Coordinates of C-alpha atoms (C1' of nucleotides) in Angstrom, one line a residue:
Chain A
X1 CA 57.6 10.5 11.9
X2 CA 56.4 14.0 11.5
X3 CA 52.8 13.2 10.9
X4 CA 50.6 11.0 13.1
X5 CA 48.8 8.0 11.5
X6 CA 45.3 9.2 10.7
X7 CA 43.9 5.8 11.9
X8 CA 40.8 4.0 10.6
X9 CA 38.5 7.0 10.9
X10 CA 39.3 10.6 10.2
X11 CA 37.3 13.8 9.5
X12 CA 36.7 14.4 5.9
X13 CA 39.5 16.2 3.9
X14 CA 37.4 17.2 1.0
X15 CA 40.0 19.1 -1.0
X16 CA 42.1 15.9 -1.6
X17 CA 39.1 13.6 -2.1
X18 CA 39.5 11.3 -5.0
X19 CA 35.8 11.4 -5.9
X20 CA 35.1 15.0 -4.9
X21 CA 34.2 16.0 -8.5
X22 CA 31.6 13.3 -9.1
X23 CA 30.1 12.4 -5.8
X24 CA 26.9 13.9 -4.3
X25 CA 28.9 16.5 -2.5
X26 CA 30.1 18.0 -5.8
X27 CA 26.7 19.5 -6.1
X28 CA 26.9 21.3 -2.8
X29 CA 27.5 24.9 -2.6
X30 CA 30.5 26.1 -0.6
X31 CA 28.4 26.5 2.5
X32 CA 26.7 23.1 1.9
X33 CA 30.1 21.4 1.6
X34 CA 31.3 23.0 4.8
X35 CA 28.1 21.9 6.5
X36 CA 28.4 18.4 5.1
X37 CA 32.0 17.7 6.1
X38 CA 31.2 18.7 9.7
X39 CA 29.1 15.5 10.0
X40 CA 31.3 13.3 7.8
X41 CA 34.1 10.9 8.6
X42 CA 36.4 8.9 6.3
X43 CA 36.6 5.3 7.3
X44 CA 38.7 2.4 6.1
X45 CA 36.8 -0.9 5.9
X46 CA 38.2 -4.3 5.3
X47 CA 36.8 -7.0 3.0
X48 CA 33.6 -8.6 4.2
X49 CA 33.2 -6.1 7.0
X50 CA 29.5 -5.4 7.5
X51 CA 28.9 -1.6 7.2
X52 CA 25.2 -1.6 7.7
X53 CA 23.3 -4.7 8.7
X54 CA 19.9 -5.6 7.2
X55 CA 17.0 -4.5 9.5
X56 CA 19.4 -2.8 11.9
X57 CA 19.2 0.9 12.5
X58 CA 20.8 2.8 9.7
X59 CA 22.9 5.2 11.6
X60 CA 24.6 6.8 8.6
X61 CA 24.7 7.2 4.9
X62 CA 27.8 7.5 2.8
X63 CA 29.8 7.6 -0.4
X64 CA 32.4 5.1 -1.5
X65 CA 35.8 6.8 -2.0
X66 CA 37.8 3.7 -3.0
X67 CA 37.1 0.0 -3.3
X68 CA 33.6 -1.4 -3.6
X69 CA 30.6 -2.3 -1.5
X70 CA 28.1 -5.0 -2.0
X71 CA 24.4 -4.7 -1.2
X72 CA 23.2 -8.0 0.0
X73 CA 19.9 -9.7 0.8
X74 CA 20.0 -13.0 2.8
X75 CA 17.1 -15.5 2.8
X76 CA 15.9 -17.5 5.7
X77 CA 17.5 -20.7 4.3
X78 CA 20.8 -19.0 3.8
X79 CA 20.7 -18.1 0.1
X80 CA 22.4 -14.8 -0.6
X81 CA 21.8 -12.4 -3.4
X82 CA 24.0 -9.4 -4.2
X83 CA 21.3 -6.9 -5.3
X84 CA 23.7 -4.1 -6.0
X85 CA 27.3 -3.0 -6.2
X86 CA 28.5 0.4 -5.1
X87 CA 31.6 1.8 -6.7
X88 CA 33.7 4.9 -6.0
X89 CA 31.7 8.1 -6.2
X90 CA 28.4 6.4 -5.6
X91 CA 26.1 7.1 -2.7
X92 CA 24.8 4.4 -0.4
X93 CA 22.3 4.2 2.5
X94 CA 18.7 5.1 3.1
X95 CA 17.9 8.6 4.2
X96 CA 14.5 9.1 5.8
X97 CA 14.2 5.5 7.0
X98 CA 15.1 4.2 10.4
X99 CA 16.3 0.8 9.5
X100 CA 18.3 -0.5 6.6
X101 CA 16.5 -2.6 3.9
X102 CA 19.7 -4.4 2.9
X103 CA 23.1 -5.4 4.3
X104 CA 26.0 -3.3 3.0
X105 CA 29.3 -5.0 3.1
X106 CA 32.8 -4.3 1.9
X107 CA 33.3 -6.4 -1.3
X108 CA 37.0 -5.5 -1.1
X109 CA 39.1 -3.3 1.3
X110 CA 37.6 0.1 0.8
X111 CA 37.5 3.7 1.9
X112 CA 34.2 5.3 2.6
X113 CA 33.0 8.7 3.6
X114 CA 30.1 8.4 6.0
X115 CA 27.6 10.9 7.3
X116 CA 25.4 10.6 10.3
X117 CA 22.0 9.9 8.9
X118 CA 19.8 12.4 10.8
X119 CA 22.4 15.1 10.2
X120 CA 22.3 14.3 6.6
X121 CA 18.6 14.5 6.4
X122 CA 18.6 17.9 8.1
X123 CA 21.3 19.0 5.7
X124 CA 19.2 18.0 2.7
X125 CA 16.5 20.4 4.0
X126 CA 19.0 23.2 4.4
X127 CA 20.6 22.5 1.0
X128 CA 18.0 21.7 -1.6
X129 CA 20.6 21.6 -4.4
X130 CA 22.0 18.5 -2.6
X131 CA 18.6 16.9 -2.3
X132 CA 18.0 17.6 -6.0
X133 CA 21.3 15.9 -6.8
X134 CA 20.4 12.9 -4.6
X135 CA 17.1 12.7 -6.6
X136 CA 18.9 12.6 -9.9
X137 CA 21.3 9.9 -8.5
X138 CA 18.4 7.8 -7.2
X139 CA 16.5 8.0 -10.4
X140 CA 19.6 6.8 -12.3
X141 CA 20.1 4.0 -9.8
X142 CA 16.5 3.0 -10.3
X143 CA 16.9 2.8 -14.1
X144 CA 20.0 0.7 -13.5
X145 CA 18.1 -1.6 -11.1
X146 CA 15.4 -2.0 -13.7
X147 CA 17.9 -2.8 -16.3
X148 CA 19.1 -5.5 -13.9
X149 CA 15.6 -7.0 -14.1
X150 CA 16.2 -7.5 -17.8
X151 CA 19.6 -9.1 -17.1
X152 CA 18.3 -11.5 -14.5
X153 CA 14.9 -12.1 -16.1
X154 CA 15.7 -12.4 -19.8
X155 CA 19.4 -13.0 -20.3
X156 CA 20.9 -16.5 -20.2
X157 CA 24.1 -16.8 -18.1
X158 CA 26.5 -16.4 -21.0
X159 CA 24.8 -13.1 -22.0
X160 CA 25.0 -11.9 -18.4
X161 CA 28.8 -12.6 -18.2
X162 CA 29.3 -10.8 -21.5
X163 CA 27.2 -7.8 -20.3
X164 CA 29.2 -7.5 -17.1
X165 CA 32.5 -7.6 -19.0
X166 CA 31.3 -4.8 -21.3
X167 CA 30.0 -2.7 -18.4
X168 CA 33.3 -3.0 -16.5
X169 CA 35.3 -2.3 -19.5
X170 CA 33.4 0.8 -20.2
X171 CA 33.7 1.9 -16.6
X172 CA 37.4 1.5 -16.7
X173 CA 37.6 3.4 -20.0
X174 CA 35.7 6.2 -18.4
X175 CA 37.8 6.1 -15.3
X176 CA 41.1 6.3 -17.2
X177 CA 39.9 9.1 -19.4
X178 CA 39.0 11.0 -16.3
X179 CA 42.6 11.0 -15.1
X180 CA 43.8 11.7 -18.6
X181 CA 45.2 8.3 -19.5
X182 CA 44.8 6.7 -22.8
X183 CA 43.7 3.1 -22.5
X184 CA 45.6 1.3 -25.2
X185 CA 43.8 -1.9 -24.5
X186 CA 40.1 -2.5 -23.6
X187 CA 40.3 -4.3 -20.3
X188 CA 37.5 -5.4 -18.0
X189 CA 38.5 -5.6 -14.4
X190 CA 36.0 -7.6 -12.3
X191 CA 37.1 -5.7 -9.1
X192 CA 35.1 -8.1 -6.9
X193 CA 35.4 -11.7 -5.9
X194 CA 34.1 -14.5 -8.2
X195 CA 31.7 -15.4 -5.4
X196 CA 30.2 -11.9 -5.3
X197 CA 30.1 -11.7 -9.1
X198 CA 28.3 -15.0 -9.3
X199 CA 25.6 -13.9 -6.8
X200 CA 25.4 -10.5 -8.6
X201 CA 24.7 -12.2 -11.9
X202 CA 22.3 -14.7 -10.3
X203 CA 24.4 -17.7 -11.2
X204 CA 27.4 -19.7 -9.8
X205 CA 31.1 -19.4 -9.9
X206 CA 31.3 -22.7 -12.0
X207 CA 29.0 -21.3 -14.7
X208 CA 30.9 -18.1 -14.9
X209 CA 34.2 -19.9 -15.2
X210 CA 32.8 -22.0 -18.0
X211 CA 31.5 -19.0 -19.9
X212 CA 34.7 -16.9 -19.4
X213 CA 36.7 -19.7 -20.8
X214 CA 34.3 -20.2 -23.7
X215 CA 34.7 -16.5 -24.6
X216 CA 38.4 -16.9 -24.3
X217 CA 38.5 -20.0 -26.6
X218 CA 36.4 -18.1 -29.1
X219 CA 39.0 -15.3 -29.3
X220 CA 36.6 -12.7 -28.0
X221 CA 38.5 -12.0 -24.8
X222 CA 41.9 -12.8 -23.3
X223 CA 42.1 -13.9 -19.7
X224 CA 44.8 -11.9 -18.0
X225 CA 44.1 -13.4 -14.6
X226 CA 40.9 -14.5 -12.9
X227 CA 39.9 -10.9 -12.4
X228 CA 41.1 -9.1 -15.5
X229 CA 40.1 -9.7 -19.1
X230 CA 41.2 -8.0 -22.3
X231 CA 38.3 -7.4 -24.7
X232 CA 39.7 -8.5 -28.1
X233 CA 36.6 -8.2 -30.1
X234 CA 34.2 -5.7 -28.7
X235 CA 31.7 -6.1 -31.5
X236 CA 31.3 -9.9 -31.0
X237 CA 31.2 -9.5 -27.2
X238 CA 28.3 -7.0 -27.7
X239 CA 26.6 -9.4 -30.0
X240 CA 27.0 -12.2 -27.5
X241 CA 25.6 -10.1 -24.7
X242 CA 22.3 -9.7 -26.6
X243 CA 21.8 -6.1 -25.4
X244 CA 22.0 -2.9 -27.2
X245 CA 24.7 -0.3 -26.7
X246 CA 22.2 2.1 -25.3
X247 CA 21.0 -0.5 -22.7
X248 CA 24.6 -1.0 -21.6
X249 CA 24.8 2.6 -20.7
X250 CA 21.9 2.3 -18.3
X251 CA 23.9 -0.2 -16.3
X252 CA 26.6 2.3 -15.6
X253 CA 24.3 5.2 -15.0
X254 CA 24.6 4.9 -11.3
X255 CA 27.2 7.6 -11.1
X256 CA 25.9 11.1 -11.4
X257 CA 28.4 13.8 -11.9
X258 CA 27.0 17.3 -11.7
X259 CA 26.8 19.0 -15.1
X260 CA 30.3 20.4 -15.6
X261 CA 30.5 23.8 -17.3
X262 CA 33.5 24.4 -19.5
X263 CA 35.4 26.4 -16.8
X264 CA 35.3 23.5 -14.4
X265 CA 36.8 21.0 -16.7
X266 CA 40.3 20.4 -15.6
X267 CA 43.0 20.6 -18.2
X268 CA 44.0 17.1 -19.1
X269 CA 47.2 15.8 -20.6
X270 CA 46.8 13.1 -23.1
X271 CA 50.4 11.9 -23.3
Chain B
X1 CA -27.9 14.3 -22.1
X2 CA -27.2 17.2 -19.8
X3 CA -23.5 16.7 -19.7
X4 CA -21.1 16.4 -22.6
X5 CA -18.9 13.4 -22.7
X6 CA -15.5 14.4 -21.3
X7 CA -13.7 12.5 -24.0
X8 CA -10.4 10.7 -23.8
X9 CA -8.5 13.7 -22.3
X10 CA -9.8 16.2 -19.7
X11 CA -8.2 18.6 -17.4
X12 CA -7.6 17.3 -13.9
X13 CA -10.4 17.4 -11.4
X14 CA -8.3 16.8 -8.3
X15 CA -11.1 17.0 -5.7
X16 CA -12.8 13.8 -7.0
X17 CA -9.5 12.0 -7.8
X18 CA -9.5 8.4 -6.6
X19 CA -5.8 8.5 -5.7
X20 CA -5.6 12.1 -4.4
X21 CA -4.7 11.1 -0.9
X22 CA -1.8 8.8 -1.7
X23 CA -0.2 10.0 -5.0
X24 CA 2.6 12.5 -5.3
X25 CA 0.2 15.4 -5.5
X26 CA -1.0 14.7 -1.9
X27 CA 2.3 16.2 -0.7
X28 CA 1.7 19.4 -2.5
X29 CA 0.6 22.6 -0.7
X30 CA -2.6 24.2 -1.9
X31 CA -0.7 26.5 -4.2
X32 CA 1.4 23.6 -5.4
X33 CA -1.6 21.6 -6.3
X34 CA -3.2 24.5 -8.2
X35 CA 0.0 24.9 -10.0
X36 CA 0.3 21.2 -10.8
X37 CA -3.2 20.7 -12.1
X38 CA -2.8 23.6 -14.6
X39 CA -0.3 21.4 -16.5
X40 CA -2.1 18.1 -15.9
X41 CA -4.6 16.2 -18.0
X42 CA -6.5 13.0 -17.3
X43 CA -6.3 10.5 -20.1
X44 CA -8.0 7.2 -20.7
X45 CA -5.7 4.6 -22.3
X46 CA -6.7 1.2 -23.7
X47 CA -4.9 -2.0 -23.1
X48 CA -1.6 -2.4 -25.0
X49 CA -1.5 1.3 -25.9
X50 CA 2.0 2.6 -25.8
X51 CA 2.1 5.7 -23.5
X52 CA 5.8 6.4 -23.7
X53 CA 8.1 4.6 -26.2
X54 CA 11.6 3.5 -25.4
X55 CA 14.2 6.0 -26.5
X56 CA 11.5 8.4 -27.7
X57 CA 11.2 11.8 -26.2
X58 CA 9.6 11.7 -22.8
X59 CA 7.1 14.4 -23.2
X60 CA 5.3 13.9 -19.9
X61 CA 5.4 12.2 -16.6
X62 CA 2.3 11.0 -14.8
X63 CA 0.4 9.1 -12.1
X64 CA -1.8 6.1 -12.6
X65 CA -5.3 6.8 -11.4
X66 CA -6.9 3.4 -12.3
X67 CA -5.8 0.3 -14.0
X68 CA -2.1 -0.6 -14.4
X69 CA 0.9 0.1 -16.6
X70 CA 3.8 -2.1 -17.5
X71 CA 7.3 -0.9 -17.9
X72 CA 8.9 -2.9 -20.7
X73 CA 12.3 -3.4 -22.2
X74 CA 12.6 -5.1 -25.6
X75 CA 15.8 -6.8 -26.8
X76 CA 17.1 -6.7 -30.4
X77 CA 16.0 -10.3 -30.9
X78 CA 12.5 -9.6 -29.8
X79 CA 12.6 -10.9 -26.2
X80 CA 10.5 -8.7 -23.9
X81 CA 10.9 -8.1 -20.2
X82 CA 8.4 -6.4 -18.0
X83 CA 10.8 -4.6 -15.6
X84 CA 8.1 -2.9 -13.5
X85 CA 4.4 -2.6 -13.0
X86 CA 2.7 0.7 -12.1
X87 CA -0.5 0.6 -10.1
X88 CA -3.0 3.3 -9.0
X89 CA -1.4 6.1 -7.0
X90 CA 2.1 5.4 -8.4
X91 CA 4.2 7.9 -10.3
X92 CA 5.8 7.1 -13.7
X93 CA 8.1 8.7 -16.1
X94 CA 11.5 10.3 -16.0
X95 CA 11.9 13.9 -14.9
X96 CA 15.2 15.6 -15.9
X97 CA 15.9 13.4 -18.9
X98 CA 15.0 14.0 -22.5
X99 CA 14.2 10.5 -23.6
X100 CA 12.5 7.6 -21.9
X101 CA 14.7 4.6 -20.8
X102 CA 11.8 2.2 -21.1
X103 CA 8.5 1.7 -22.9
X104 CA 5.4 2.4 -20.8
X105 CA 2.3 0.6 -21.9
X106 CA -1.2 0.0 -20.6
X107 CA -1.3 -3.4 -19.1
X108 CA -5.1 -3.0 -18.9
X109 CA -7.5 -0.2 -19.8
X110 CA -6.4 2.5 -17.5
X111 CA -6.8 6.1 -16.4
X112 CA -3.7 8.2 -16.0
X113 CA -3.0 11.8 -15.0
X114 CA -0.2 13.2 -17.1
X115 CA 1.8 16.3 -16.7
X116 CA 4.0 18.0 -19.3
X117 CA 7.5 17.0 -18.3
X118 CA 9.3 20.4 -18.5
X119 CA 6.5 22.0 -16.7
X120 CA 6.7 19.3 -14.0
X121 CA 10.5 19.9 -13.7
X122 CA 10.0 23.6 -13.2
X123 CA 7.2 22.9 -10.7
X124 CA 9.6 20.7 -8.7
X125 CA 11.9 23.7 -8.4
X126 CA 9.0 25.9 -7.2
X127 CA 7.6 23.4 -4.8
X128 CA 10.4 21.6 -3.0
X129 CA 7.9 19.6 -0.9
X130 CA 6.8 17.9 -4.0
X131 CA 10.4 17.2 -5.0
X132 CA 11.0 15.8 -1.6
X133 CA 8.0 13.5 -1.9
X134 CA 9.3 12.4 -5.3
X135 CA 12.6 11.5 -3.7
X136 CA 10.9 9.4 -1.1
X137 CA 8.9 7.7 -3.7
X138 CA 11.9 7.0 -5.9
X139 CA 13.9 5.6 -3.0
X140 CA 11.1 3.2 -2.2
X141 CA 10.9 2.2 -5.8
X142 CA 14.6 1.6 -5.8
X143 CA 14.3 -0.7 -2.7
X144 CA 11.5 -2.6 -4.5
X145 CA 13.5 -2.9 -7.6
X146 CA 16.4 -4.3 -5.6
X147 CA 14.1 -6.7 -4.0
X148 CA 13.1 -7.8 -7.5
X149 CA 16.8 -8.7 -8.0
X150 CA 16.4 -11.2 -5.2
X151 CA 13.2 -12.6 -6.8
X152 CA 14.7 -13.0 -10.2
X153 CA 18.2 -13.9 -9.1
X154 CA 17.6 -16.3 -6.2
X155 CA 14.0 -17.6 -6.2
X156 CA 12.9 -20.5 -8.2
X157 CA 9.7 -20.1 -10.3
X158 CA 7.4 -21.6 -7.7
X159 CA 8.7 -19.2 -5.1
X160 CA 8.2 -16.3 -7.4
X161 CA 4.6 -17.2 -8.0
X162 CA 3.9 -17.6 -4.3
X163 CA 5.6 -14.2 -3.6
X164 CA 3.5 -12.5 -6.3
X165 CA 0.3 -13.9 -4.8
X166 CA 1.3 -12.7 -1.3
X167 CA 2.1 -9.3 -2.6
X168 CA -1.1 -8.9 -4.5
X169 CA -3.2 -10.2 -1.6
X170 CA -1.5 -7.7 0.7
X171 CA -2.1 -4.9 -1.8
X172 CA -5.8 -5.8 -2.0
X173 CA -6.1 -6.0 1.8
X174 CA -4.6 -2.6 2.0
X175 CA -6.8 -1.2 -0.7
X176 CA -10.0 -2.5 0.9
X177 CA -9.1 -1.2 4.3
X178 CA -8.6 2.2 2.8
X179 CA -12.2 2.3 1.6
X180 CA -13.3 0.9 4.9
X181 CA -14.3 -2.6 3.7
X182 CA -13.5 -5.7 5.7
X183 CA -12.0 -8.4 3.5
X184 CA -13.5 -11.6 4.8
X185 CA -11.4 -13.6 2.5
X186 CA -7.7 -13.2 1.6
X187 CA -7.8 -12.9 -2.2
X188 CA -5.0 -12.2 -4.6
X189 CA -6.1 -10.5 -7.8
X190 CA -3.5 -10.7 -10.6
X191 CA -4.8 -7.6 -12.3
X192 CA -2.7 -8.1 -15.3
X193 CA -2.6 -10.7 -18.1
X194 CA -0.9 -14.0 -17.7
X195 CA 1.5 -13.0 -20.4
X196 CA 2.6 -9.9 -18.6
X197 CA 2.8 -11.7 -15.3
X198 CA 5.0 -14.4 -16.9
X199 CA 7.4 -11.7 -18.2
X200 CA 7.3 -9.8 -14.9
X201 CA 8.3 -13.0 -13.0
X202 CA 10.9 -13.9 -15.6
X203 CA 9.2 -17.2 -16.6
X204 CA 6.5 -18.5 -18.9
X205 CA 2.7 -18.8 -18.8
X206 CA 3.0 -22.5 -18.8
X207 CA 5.2 -22.6 -15.8
X208 CA 2.9 -20.2 -13.9
X209 CA -0.1 -22.4 -14.7
X210 CA 1.6 -25.5 -13.4
X211 CA 2.7 -23.8 -10.1
X212 CA -0.7 -22.2 -9.5
X213 CA -2.4 -25.6 -9.9
X214 CA 0.2 -27.2 -7.8
X215 CA -0.6 -24.7 -5.0
X216 CA -4.3 -25.3 -5.5
X217 CA -3.9 -29.1 -5.3
X218 CA -1.9 -28.6 -2.1
X219 CA -4.8 -26.7 -0.6
X220 CA -2.8 -23.6 -0.1
X221 CA -4.9 -21.5 -2.5
X222 CA -8.2 -21.8 -4.3
X223 CA -8.5 -20.8 -7.9
X224 CA -11.4 -18.5 -8.3
X225 CA -10.7 -17.8 -12.0
X226 CA -7.5 -17.4 -14.0
X227 CA -6.9 -14.0 -12.4
X228 CA -8.2 -14.4 -8.9
X229 CA -7.0 -16.7 -6.1
X230 CA -8.1 -17.1 -2.5
X231 CA -5.3 -17.6 -0.1
X232 CA -6.4 -20.5 2.1
X233 CA -3.2 -21.0 4.1
X234 CA -1.2 -17.8 4.4
X235 CA 1.4 -19.4 6.5
X236 CA 2.2 -22.2 4.1
X237 CA 2.1 -19.8 1.1
X238 CA 4.7 -17.7 2.9
X239 CA 6.8 -20.7 3.6
X240 CA 6.6 -21.7 0.0
X241 CA 7.7 -18.2 -1.1
X242 CA 10.9 -18.6 0.8
X243 CA 11.0 -14.9 1.7
X244 CA 10.4 -13.2 5.0
X245 CA 7.4 -11.1 5.9
X246 CA 9.6 -8.1 6.1
X247 CA 10.9 -8.6 2.6
X248 CA 7.4 -8.9 1.2
X249 CA 6.7 -5.4 2.4
X250 CA 9.5 -4.0 0.4
X251 CA 7.8 -5.2 -2.8
X252 CA 4.7 -3.2 -2.1
X253 CA 6.7 -0.2 -0.9
X254 CA 6.4 1.6 -4.3
X255 CA 3.4 3.5 -3.0
X256 CA 4.2 6.5 -0.9
X257 CA 1.4 8.2 1.0
X258 CA 2.4 11.3 2.9
X259 CA 2.7 10.7 6.6
X260 CA -0.8 10.9 7.9
X261 CA -1.2 12.5 11.3
X262 CA -4.0 11.3 13.6
X263 CA -6.4 14.0 12.6
X264 CA -6.2 13.1 9.0
X265 CA -7.2 9.5 9.4
X266 CA -10.7 9.0 8.3
X267 CA -13.1 7.2 10.5
X268 CA -13.5 3.7 9.2
X269 CA -16.4 1.4 9.6
X270 CA -15.6 -2.2 9.9
X271 CA -18.9 -3.8 9.2
Chain C
dC1 C1' 56.9 -27.9 1.5
dG2 C1' 52.4 -28.7 3.1
dA3 C1' 48.2 -26.2 3.9
dT4 C1' 44.6 -23.4 2.6
dG5 C1' 41.4 -21.0 -0.4
dG6 C1' 40.0 -20.1 -4.8
dT7 C1' 39.4 -21.7 -9.6
dT8 C1' 38.7 -25.0 -13.2
dT9 C1' 36.9 -29.1 -15.1
dG10 C1' 33.9 -33.2 -15.3
dA11 C1' 29.6 -35.9 -14.8
dA12 C1' 24.9 -36.2 -13.4
dT13 C1' 20.6 -34.5 -11.9
dG14 C1' 16.7 -31.6 -12.4
dC15 C1' 14.2 -27.5 -13.2
dT16 C1' 12.2 -24.9 -16.6
dG17 C1' 11.6 -23.6 -21.4
dT18 C1' 9.8 -25.2 -25.8
dC19 C1' 6.6 -27.2 -28.8
dA20 C1' 2.2 -29.2 -29.4
dA21 C1' -2.4 -30.5 -28.5
dA22 C1' -6.5 -30.4 -25.8
dA23 C1' -9.6 -27.7 -23.0
dT24 C1' -11.7 -23.8 -21.6
dG25 C1' -13.5 -19.3 -22.0
dT26 C1' -15.2 -15.2 -24.6
dG27 C1' -17.5 -12.6 -28.0
dT28 C1' -20.1 -12.4 -32.2
dG29 C1' -23.7 -13.4 -35.4
dG30 C1' -27.3 -16.2 -36.8
Chain D
dC1 C1' -30.1 -19.6 -27.2
dC2 C1' -27.0 -21.9 -30.0
dA3 C1' -23.0 -22.2 -33.2
dC4 C1' -18.8 -20.8 -34.5
dA5 C1' -14.4 -18.5 -34.3
dC6 C1' -10.8 -16.9 -31.7
dA7 C1' -8.0 -16.2 -27.7
dT8 C1' -6.3 -17.8 -23.5
dT9 C1' -5.3 -21.4 -20.4
dT10 C1' -4.1 -26.0 -19.3
dT11 C1' -1.8 -30.3 -19.8
dG12 C1' 1.7 -33.4 -21.7
dA13 C1' 6.2 -34.8 -23.6
dC14 C1' 10.7 -33.7 -24.5
dA15 C1' 15.1 -31.2 -24.7
dG16 C1' 18.5 -28.2 -22.9
dC17 C1' 20.7 -25.2 -19.9
dA18 C1' 22.4 -24.5 -15.5
dT19 C1' 23.0 -26.1 -10.8
dT20 C1' 25.0 -29.4 -7.9
dC21 C1' 28.4 -32.4 -6.3
dA22 C1' 33.0 -33.9 -6.7
dA23 C1' 37.6 -34.0 -7.9
dA24 C1' 41.7 -31.9 -9.9
dC25 C1' 44.3 -27.9 -10.4
dC26 C1' 46.6 -23.7 -9.0
dA27 C1' 48.2 -19.9 -6.3
dT28 C1' 49.5 -17.8 -2.1
dC29 C1' 51.4 -18.0 2.4
dG30 C1' 53.1 -19.5 6.7

DNA sequence: CGATGGTTTGAATGCTGTCAAAATGTGTGG
DNA sequence: CCACACATTTTGACAGCATTCAAACCATCG
């Protein structure tokens, strides 16, 4: 073997980073990025691993490179609520606060890029363009979180399932178009376990199973496997969800790419 | 009459402002404040008045001085969800976005201080300390919004009512202590209409009525009138709510005062 | 091939929404 | 101050959706 195994933790190699173009660091200047990577490490985490514990000291902040994290709140009697999901390119953690307000856990095996919190805070001061980008990201997250109030407060469980499928299908569409692939089928990939999904939607795995199969029997979706669904009739799925096309967009808004000017847009092949 | 009626809109008189010490502008430097007030106007709004309409151009951002705003999402079939409440001292609106993602309406007759949005955005660039404060505020709002996912996703309706009472009681406590008054009784003031409260908690006015009277019959609270409740047994109310004391704090975290150093803290009389 | 974990399906309970009516409160005009 | 209209709140009865509990089904893996 010519190259040593990088192991579970390695200093950031930004030039090969899969989310370089759309994560927070994309907004950094050349000096800002050099600064940022000095304090950053890439870490592999395994499913269910606790990355930051609720109420514990929040030692770092980070960005998801691959996989997914769940943001969890646990009640005294043991009830758990997934209050947020964090997908590749998205920022997580709590700058300017000593302890974490939530528990961050790996929803699946994931790769994350973490930065020591105090160093990150100092860096925000030195590089206001990064702080500005973080503000934009946080405001988008806030709008998405508010939209979730609509989902949990006003939608019935069938509508929630339909909405989630639409959001994940759109996310996949977007992801494929980014790498220049043409999605011949509209597919929603759940990406997380049924248990997490149930908690995220404020319902149970049984109810989700029932609704998914109801949508399948209605010919609106096709069940590929328990985590993948082809959207056969987008219009009817949207009608079932009860929400508008515009409101759907708010759910996905968590990801903030910096405004790309024409020169930055990479040539993409469509074949 | 020696003084003309200021009318419904008047330029900001920051020195007499009731929320001067805890709103976003408290973080501004002397020059920043002078800059800010040039673009700001105080407006009186009457209950149910729409301040910013969903999808419409967001012409301004603002801060609530007195009263309360509701942040509303309306579905195609007419269902309405109050996704947020905005109380005195809190910021509202959406900088760096052309259109509003929600409808902002006066929950009660209110006084707001509004700033032309584009001017506000330019001002954030000129005064990074204000942008930093906005970031802190937004992150707090985000944590509160996530906590609301717990409320809507995991709590039953009785727990939601109990939680709301605890939050409003704490808020009142805090408000009274700020003006140096000693609250002899722990009182929760709803401040908003039952209809708005029902929507905010993701339930109905009937269900709220039943739970409030149940809590009253149990001797946990005393109903003063339909909008005011004395908390007789804080411990039991907390137990009923199902959430921890720490989690309660997250709900109120929307308000960000700048860090006060010892010299700034006003002498308070406790009689 | 049995074991294990996750998913699906079924039946029953119960919480909460809906509808309706009574009660209470509020404001106006006589 | 009373009478009336109107809005809000409360109370009651009922229905329905979703959770719970339980069993069957299925896939993966040692």
